Amino acid sequence: MRTLKVLIDGLAFPEGPRWHDGKFIFSDMHAHQVIAVDMAGKREVICEVPNRPSGLGWSPDGRMLVVSMTDRKLMRLDRDGLKTLADMSKLAPFDCNDMVVDARGNAYVGNFGFDLHKNETPRTTTLVMIAPDGVARVVADDMMFPNGMVITPDGKTLIVGESFGQRLTAFDTSADGSLTNRRVWAQLDSRVPDGICLDAENAIWVACPTASEVIRVKQGGEVLERIKVETDAFACMLGGIDGRTLFVATAPASDPEKCRATRGGRIETTQVEVPHAGLP
């Protein structure tokens, strides 16, 4: 079994990991920061997000997009700071979360659907798409906590981790961003998918926080590999110069107050054989 090594630690709660323009970038959700880090562990705060950052992406012109969770907005980082691109508060019933942005600039954003940290009963919710002009609409409903997402290299398939559905769900994408032909890509039995990333063999790495592991799954649900973590794995991303570095965002808890108090979050890495593919 592969082992992980720590790239950086002392984080509150790392989420939304991305590899972009030669840098590893992620949200430290409960510290309200978006951070870039190099492979030597040197970090830089890119921006502060008062209402908690989560999913990250980039518009076709290169500007960073950030999900602002508790006010349910999609923000764009302009030269003079964060600006609101879209307000999703009427479309997403609770905190917004992870995101993937397609090659046209359409941003797909999931949300909790219920108050996770107050132990509310899970209920279905929406998947929202924001067009490049900021117009937001619901493109799927009846989703059980839509979380990490990937888009295949041909741009034709969106795959969503439904955390409380314990499955990866696929959709066909249309030119206008609409989603059709919903189907189960992989049923994960008792595993809860959080952040995900796609590799060049069409397998998906899945962070499974309740199982304290990252698994590599092929379509249909067969687990090809698993990597155990010391605490819990909440997200993962393939990157590095050759796309073969697996970055794993780990933390001992997800509760905001506990995370800020303990600062047990880490970015951990290992090398794999099959490189990154698709988006993000």
mmCIF file of C-alpha atoms in Angstrom:
data_model
loop_
_atom_site.group_PDB
_atom_site.id
_atom_site.type_symbol
_atom_site.label_atom_id
_atom_site.label_comp_id
_atom_site.label_asym_id
_atom_site.label_seq_id
_atom_site.Cartn_x
_atom_site.Cartn_y
_atom_site.Cartn_z
ATOM 1 C CA MET A 1 0.000 0.000 0.000
ATOM 2 C CA ARG A 2 1.211 3.504 -0.818
ATOM 3 C CA THR A 3 2.184 5.836 1.988
ATOM 4 C CA LEU A 4 1.554 9.557 2.176
ATOM 5 C CA LYS A 5 4.026 12.260 3.138
ATOM 6 C CA VAL A 6 3.059 15.630 4.562
ATOM 7 C CA LEU A 7 3.532 18.634 2.282
ATOM 8 C CA ILE A 8 2.091 21.185 4.754
ATOM 9 C CA ASP A 9 0.259 20.979 8.059
ATOM 10 C CA GLY A 10 -1.266 23.320 10.637
ATOM 11 C CA LEU A 11 -4.350 23.917 8.490
ATOM 12 C CA ALA A 12 -7.884 24.340 9.801
ATOM 13 C CA PHE A 13 -9.748 22.360 7.129
ATOM 14 C CA PRO A 14 -8.293 21.940 3.606
ATOM 15 C CA GLU A 15 -10.781 21.449 0.759
ATOM 16 C CA GLY A 16 -11.210 22.061 -2.987
ATOM 17 C CA PRO A 17 -7.657 21.080 -4.023
ATOM 18 C CA ARG A 18 -6.622 22.072 -7.539
ATOM 19 C CA TRP A 19 -3.479 22.031 -9.688
ATOM 20 C CA HIS A 20 -3.395 25.164 -11.852
ATOM 21 C CA ASP A 21 -0.625 26.880 -13.799
ATOM 22 C CA GLY A 22 2.110 24.955 -12.020
ATOM 23 C CA LYS A 23 0.760 25.574 -8.522
ATOM 24 C CA PHE A 24 -1.207 23.583 -6.000
ATOM 25 C CA ILE A 25 -4.128 25.695 -4.759
ATOM 26 C CA PHE A 26 -6.780 24.865 -2.153
ATOM 27 C CA SER A 27 -9.331 26.348 0.220
ATOM 28 C CA ASP A 28 -8.628 26.333 3.940
ATOM 29 C CA MET A 29 -12.361 26.429 4.528
ATOM 30 C CA HIS A 30 -12.577 27.131 8.246
ATOM 31 C CA ALA A 31 -9.642 29.565 8.163
ATOM 32 C CA HIS A 32 -11.510 31.501 5.415
ATOM 33 C CA GLN A 33 -8.513 31.514 3.053
ATOM 34 C CA VAL A 34 -7.550 30.334 -0.428
ATOM 35 C CA ILE A 35 -3.914 29.241 -0.364
ATOM 36 C CA ALA A 36 -1.266 28.341 -2.954
ATOM 37 C CA VAL A 37 1.656 26.108 -2.013
ATOM 38 C CA ASP A 38 4.719 24.983 -3.945
ATOM 39 C CA MET A 39 6.282 21.541 -3.808
ATOM 40 C CA ALA A 40 8.711 22.699 -1.134
ATOM 41 C CA GLY A 41 5.797 23.560 1.174
ATOM 42 C CA LYS A 42 6.054 27.345 0.840
ATOM 43 C CA ARG A 43 2.560 28.796 1.103
ATOM 44 C CA GLU A 44 0.917 32.021 -0.025
ATOM 45 C CA VAL A 45 -2.553 33.340 0.808
ATOM 46 C CA ILE A 46 -4.289 34.241 -2.460
ATOM 47 C CA CYS A 47 -7.420 35.743 -0.934
ATOM 48 C CA GLU A 48 -9.617 35.846 2.164
ATOM 49 C CA VAL A 49 -13.229 34.635 1.866
ATOM 50 C CA PRO A 50 -15.255 35.740 4.926
ATOM 51 C CA ASN A 51 -18.141 33.313 4.285
ATOM 52 C CA ARG A 52 -15.917 30.235 3.879
ATOM 53 C CA PRO A 53 -14.304 29.209 0.590
ATOM 54 C CA SER A 54 -14.853 25.769 -0.896
ATOM 55 C CA GLY A 55 -14.849 24.812 -4.595
ATOM 56 C CA LEU A 56 -12.318 26.518 -6.869
ATOM 57 C CA GLY A 57 -12.114 26.937 -10.637
ATOM 58 C CA TRP A 58 -11.046 29.308 -13.395
ATOM 59 C CA SER A 59 -12.925 31.143 -16.113
ATOM 60 C CA PRO A 60 -11.653 30.822 -19.703
ATOM 61 C CA ASP A 61 -9.905 34.197 -19.331
ATOM 62 C CA GLY A 62 -7.925 32.892 -16.343
ATOM 63 C CA ARG A 63 -9.707 34.567 -13.443
ATOM 64 C CA MET A 64 -10.194 32.409 -10.364
ATOM 65 C CA LEU A 65 -13.720 31.498 -9.252
ATOM 66 C CA VAL A 66 -14.435 30.670 -5.608
ATOM 67 C CA VAL A 67 -17.539 29.240 -3.974
ATOM 68 C CA SER A 68 -18.505 31.330 -0.945
ATOM 69 C CA MET A 69 -20.356 28.830 1.178
ATOM 70 C CA THR A 70 -22.599 30.349 3.816
ATOM 71 C CA ASP A 71 -23.904 33.275 1.724
ATOM 72 C CA ARG A 72 -24.275 30.873 -1.236
ATOM 73 C CA LYS A 73 -22.457 32.997 -3.800
ATOM 74 C CA LEU A 74 -19.978 32.390 -6.575
ATOM 75 C CA MET A 75 -17.156 34.897 -6.395
ATOM 76 C CA ARG A 76 -14.644 35.948 -9.057
ATOM 77 C CA LEU A 77 -11.174 37.192 -8.163
ATOM 78 C CA ASP A 78 -10.551 40.365 -10.150
ATOM 79 C CA ARG A 79 -7.508 42.608 -9.923
ATOM 80 C CA ASP A 80 -9.238 44.725 -7.284
ATOM 81 C CA GLY A 81 -10.475 41.783 -5.197
ATOM 82 C CA LEU A 82 -13.373 39.339 -4.963
ATOM 83 C CA LYS A 83 -16.567 40.261 -6.809
ATOM 84 C CA THR A 84 -19.926 38.471 -6.773
ATOM 85 C CA LEU A 85 -20.538 36.645 -10.058
ATOM 86 C CA ALA A 86 -23.767 34.920 -8.967
ATOM 87 C CA ASP A 87 -26.102 34.677 -5.981
ATOM 88 C CA MET A 88 -27.400 31.116 -5.535
ATOM 89 C CA SER A 89 -29.346 31.695 -2.312
ATOM 90 C CA LYS A 90 -32.730 31.171 -3.998
ATOM 91 C CA LEU A 91 -31.579 27.980 -5.740
ATOM 92 C CA ALA A 92 -29.453 26.234 -3.092
ATOM 93 C CA PRO A 93 -31.316 25.523 0.174
ATOM 94 C CA PHE A 94 -28.191 25.409 2.354
ATOM 95 C CA ASP A 95 -24.424 26.049 2.253
ATOM 96 C CA CYS A 96 -22.844 25.779 -1.189
ATOM 97 C CA ASN A 97 -19.827 23.523 -1.489
ATOM 98 C CA ASP A 98 -17.668 21.997 -4.233
ATOM 99 C CA MET A 99 -17.548 23.050 -7.874
ATOM 100 C CA VAL A 100 -16.199 22.186 -11.302
ATOM 101 C CA VAL A 101 -15.879 24.671 -14.171
ATOM 102 C CA ASP A 102 -16.082 23.416 -17.763
ATOM 103 C CA ALA A 103 -14.084 24.647 -20.753
ATOM 104 C CA ARG A 104 -16.838 27.114 -21.714
ATOM 105 C CA GLY A 105 -16.791 28.697 -18.252
ATOM 106 C CA ASN A 106 -19.991 27.086 -16.938
ATOM 107 C CA ALA A 107 -19.629 26.474 -13.205
ATOM 108 C CA TYR A 108 -21.460 23.554 -11.578
ATOM 109 C CA VAL A 109 -21.922 24.030 -7.822
ATOM 110 C CA GLY A 110 -23.255 21.577 -5.259
ATOM 111 C CA ASN A 111 -24.699 22.328 -1.830
ATOM 112 C CA PHE A 112 -25.331 20.544 1.460
ATOM 113 C CA GLY A 113 -29.123 20.696 1.313
ATOM 114 C CA PHE A 114 -29.334 20.566 5.123
ATOM 115 C CA ASP A 115 -27.413 21.617 8.234
ATOM 116 C CA LEU A 116 -24.796 18.882 8.508
ATOM 117 C CA HIS A 117 -23.131 20.221 11.646
ATOM 118 C CA LYS A 118 -26.424 20.416 13.553
ATOM 119 C CA ASN A 119 -27.156 16.786 12.649
ATOM 120 C CA GLU A 120 -30.281 17.532 10.657
ATOM 121 C CA THR A 121 -31.812 14.630 8.754
ATOM 122 C CA PRO A 122 -30.260 14.464 5.260
ATOM 123 C CA ARG A 123 -32.550 15.538 2.443
ATOM 124 C CA THR A 124 -32.213 15.917 -1.301
ATOM 125 C CA THR A 125 -31.084 19.122 -2.906
ATOM 126 C CA THR A 126 -30.114 20.825 -6.163
ATOM 127 C CA LEU A 127 -27.124 21.120 -8.455
ATOM 128 C CA VAL A 128 -26.760 24.684 -9.742
ATOM 129 C CA MET A 129 -25.022 25.854 -12.915
ATOM 130 C CA ILE A 130 -23.747 29.401 -13.353
ATOM 131 C CA ALA A 131 -23.110 30.551 -16.914
ATOM 132 C CA PRO A 132 -20.145 32.858 -17.673
ATOM 133 C CA ASP A 133 -22.487 35.870 -17.600
ATOM 134 C CA GLY A 134 -23.505 35.042 -14.020
ATOM 135 C CA VAL A 135 -26.969 33.651 -14.762
ATOM 136 C CA ALA A 136 -27.659 30.756 -12.374
ATOM 137 C CA ARG A 137 -30.156 27.934 -12.773
ATOM 138 C CA VAL A 138 -30.861 24.485 -11.380
ATOM 139 C CA VAL A 139 -29.644 21.740 -13.743
ATOM 140 C CA ALA A 140 -30.378 18.717 -11.513
ATOM 141 C CA ASP A 141 -32.433 18.075 -8.405
ATOM 142 C CA ASP A 142 -33.109 15.174 -6.043
ATOM 143 C CA MET A 143 -29.367 15.007 -5.314
ATOM 144 C CA MET A 144 -28.100 13.567 -2.023
ATOM 145 C CA PHE A 145 -25.407 16.092 -0.999
ATOM 146 C CA PRO A 146 -23.705 16.721 -4.390
ATOM 147 C CA ASN A 147 -20.034 17.085 -3.579
ATOM 148 C CA GLY A 148 -16.856 16.575 -5.633
ATOM 149 C CA MET A 149 -17.216 16.703 -9.428
ATOM 150 C CA VAL A 150 -15.177 15.927 -12.536
ATOM 151 C CA ILE A 151 -15.651 16.443 -16.267
ATOM 152 C CA THR A 152 -14.221 13.941 -18.739
ATOM 153 C CA PRO A 153 -11.554 15.102 -21.228
ATOM 154 C CA ASP A 154 -14.036 15.224 -24.134
ATOM 155 C CA GLY A 155 -16.242 17.566 -22.098
ATOM 156 C CA LYS A 156 -19.271 15.341 -22.627
ATOM 157 C CA THR A 157 -19.736 13.783 -19.175
ATOM 158 C CA LEU A 158 -20.063 15.301 -15.698
ATOM 159 C CA ILE A 159 -19.599 12.923 -12.749
ATOM 160 C CA VAL A 160 -20.759 13.969 -9.273
ATOM 161 C CA GLY A 161 -20.039 12.382 -5.917
ATOM 162 C CA GLU A 162 -23.333 12.184 -3.994
ATOM 163 C CA SER A 163 -22.042 11.900 -0.441
ATOM 164 C CA PHE A 164 -25.233 10.732 1.243
ATOM 165 C CA GLY A 165 -26.211 8.655 -1.793
ATOM 166 C CA GLN A 166 -22.878 6.780 -1.457
ATOM 167 C CA ARG A 167 -22.451 6.828 -5.216
ATOM 168 C CA LEU A 168 -20.881 8.567 -8.189
ATOM 169 C CA THR A 169 -23.552 9.830 -10.588
ATOM 170 C CA ALA A 170 -22.938 10.694 -14.251
ATOM 171 C CA PHE A 171 -24.731 13.075 -16.613
ATOM 172 C CA ASP A 172 -24.354 13.916 -20.287
ATOM 173 C CA THR A 173 -23.596 17.614 -20.779
ATOM 174 C CA SER A 174 -25.124 19.837 -23.461
ATOM 175 C CA ALA A 175 -23.673 22.893 -25.198
ATOM 176 C CA ASP A 176 -25.763 25.200 -22.986
ATOM 177 C CA GLY A 177 -24.637 23.424 -19.814
ATOM 178 C CA SER A 178 -27.814 21.380 -19.344
ATOM 179 C CA LEU A 179 -27.516 17.862 -17.923
ATOM 180 C CA THR A 180 -29.300 14.771 -19.261
ATOM 181 C CA ASN A 181 -29.156 10.958 -19.123
ATOM 182 C CA ARG A 182 -28.600 10.682 -15.364
ATOM 183 C CA ARG A 183 -27.165 7.322 -14.325
ATOM 184 C CA VAL A 184 -25.106 5.665 -11.584
ATOM 185 C CA TRP A 185 -21.429 5.630 -12.591
ATOM 186 C CA ALA A 186 -20.358 3.684 -9.498
ATOM 187 C CA GLN A 187 -22.189 2.567 -6.366
ATOM 188 C CA LEU A 188 -19.804 2.767 -3.412
ATOM 189 C CA ASP A 189 -21.685 0.611 -0.887
ATOM 190 C CA SER A 190 -20.970 2.059 2.567
ATOM 191 C CA ARG A 191 -18.334 4.568 1.432
ATOM 192 C CA VAL A 192 -19.138 8.280 1.485
ATOM 193 C CA PRO A 193 -17.570 10.147 -1.459
ATOM 194 C CA ASP A 194 -16.277 13.653 -0.837
ATOM 195 C CA GLY A 195 -13.728 15.253 -3.186
ATOM 196 C CA ILE A 196 -12.821 13.356 -6.389
ATOM 197 C CA CYS A 197 -10.435 13.536 -9.345
ATOM 198 C CA LEU A 198 -10.170 11.719 -12.673
ATOM 199 C CA ASP A 199 -7.171 9.959 -14.207
ATOM 200 C CA ALA A 200 -6.164 9.079 -17.771
ATOM 201 C CA GLU A 201 -7.528 5.518 -17.497
ATOM 202 C CA ASN A 202 -11.022 6.878 -16.711
ATOM 203 C CA ALA A 203 -10.697 5.827 -13.078
ATOM 204 C CA ILE A 204 -11.655 8.175 -10.273
ATOM 205 C CA TRP A 205 -9.793 8.779 -7.032
ATOM 206 C CA VAL A 206 -12.344 9.311 -4.247
ATOM 207 C CA ALA A 207 -11.699 10.770 -0.793
ATOM 208 C CA CYS A 208 -13.795 8.825 1.739
ATOM 209 C CA PRO A 209 -13.753 10.671 5.076
ATOM 210 C CA THR A 210 -15.775 8.175 7.113
ATOM 211 C CA ALA A 211 -13.465 5.329 6.045
ATOM 212 C CA SER A 212 -10.217 7.299 6.504
ATOM 213 C CA GLU A 213 -9.018 6.410 3.029
ATOM 214 C CA VAL A 214 -8.706 7.426 -0.600
ATOM 215 C CA ILE A 215 -9.831 4.846 -3.123
ATOM 216 C CA ARG A 216 -9.365 4.484 -6.881
ATOM 217 C CA VAL A 217 -12.558 3.290 -8.533
ATOM 218 C CA LYS A 218 -13.436 2.306 -12.070
ATOM 219 C CA GLN A 219 -16.827 2.678 -13.702
ATOM 220 C CA GLY A 220 -19.178 0.094 -12.215
ATOM 221 C CA GLY A 221 -17.730 0.394 -8.714
ATOM 222 C CA GLU A 222 -14.713 -1.932 -8.596
ATOM 223 C CA VAL A 223 -12.103 -0.585 -6.183
ATOM 224 C CA LEU A 224 -8.698 -0.762 -7.850
ATOM 225 C CA GLU A 225 -6.628 0.640 -4.989
ATOM 226 C CA ARG A 226 -6.958 2.175 -1.556
ATOM 227 C CA ILE A 227 -4.684 4.430 0.484
ATOM 228 C CA LYS A 228 -5.254 4.752 4.226
ATOM 229 C CA VAL A 229 -4.808 8.107 5.995
ATOM 230 C CA GLU A 230 -4.093 8.795 9.665
ATOM 231 C CA THR A 231 -7.118 11.045 10.159
ATOM 232 C CA ASP A 232 -9.857 11.554 7.520
ATOM 233 C CA ALA A 233 -9.501 12.254 3.788
ATOM 234 C CA PHE A 234 -11.854 14.975 2.527
ATOM 235 C CA ALA A 235 -10.578 15.720 -0.976
ATOM 236 C CA CYS A 236 -7.942 14.717 -3.506
ATOM 237 C CA MET A 237 -6.375 16.033 -6.699
ATOM 238 C CA LEU A 238 -3.869 14.786 -9.261
ATOM 239 C CA GLY A 239 -1.238 17.302 -10.268
ATOM 240 C CA GLY A 240 2.439 18.064 -10.249
ATOM 241 C CA ILE A 241 4.575 18.601 -13.338
ATOM 242 C CA ASP A 242 3.665 15.206 -14.829
ATOM 243 C CA GLY A 243 0.167 14.933 -13.318
ATOM 244 C CA ARG A 244 1.173 11.924 -11.220
ATOM 245 C CA THR A 245 1.282 13.521 -7.773
ATOM 246 C CA LEU A 246 -1.824 12.661 -5.772
ATOM 247 C CA PHE A 247 -2.564 15.462 -3.295
ATOM 248 C CA VAL A 248 -4.849 14.498 -0.399
ATOM 249 C CA ALA A 249 -6.555 17.014 1.900
ATOM 250 C CA THR A 250 -6.865 15.490 5.375
ATOM 251 C CA ALA A 251 -8.154 16.615 8.771
ATOM 252 C CA PRO A 252 -9.219 14.968 12.044
ATOM 253 C CA ALA A 253 -12.694 16.578 11.950
ATOM 254 C CA SER A 254 -14.921 18.828 9.845
ATOM 255 C CA ASP A 255 -16.692 20.805 12.575
ATOM 256 C CA PRO A 256 -15.687 24.472 12.154
ATOM 257 C CA GLU A 257 -14.925 25.223 15.810
ATOM 258 C CA LYS A 258 -12.949 22.020 16.341
ATOM 259 C CA CYS A 259 -10.970 22.609 13.162
ATOM 260 C CA ARG A 260 -9.995 26.136 14.110
ATOM 261 C CA ALA A 261 -9.010 25.007 17.610
ATOM 262 C CA THR A 262 -6.915 21.970 16.682
ATOM 263 C CA ARG A 263 -5.437 23.026 13.306
ATOM 264 C CA GLY A 264 -4.907 19.371 12.421
ATOM 265 C CA GLY A 265 -5.439 19.756 8.682
ATOM 266 C CA ARG A 266 -2.778 18.658 6.214
ATOM 267 C CA ILE A 267 -1.994 18.402 2.549
ATOM 268 C CA GLU A 268 -0.371 15.008 2.002
ATOM 269 C CA THR A 269 1.078 13.559 -1.204
ATOM 270 C CA THR A 270 2.094 10.341 -2.907
ATOM 271 C CA GLN A 271 3.169 9.390 -6.429
ATOM 272 C CA VAL A 272 0.942 7.303 -8.695
ATOM 273 C CA GLU A 273 1.411 5.767 -12.146
ATOM 274 C CA VAL A 274 -1.625 7.089 -14.050
ATOM 275 C CA PRO A 275 -1.721 10.887 -14.561
ATOM 276 C CA HIS A 276 -4.520 13.399 -14.239
ATOM 277 C CA ALA A 277 -7.176 13.814 -16.901
ATOM 278 C CA GLY A 278 -10.205 16.042 -17.497
ATOM 279 C CA LEU A 279 -11.385 18.828 -15.218
ATOM 280 C CA PRO A 280 -10.739 20.176 -12.644
#
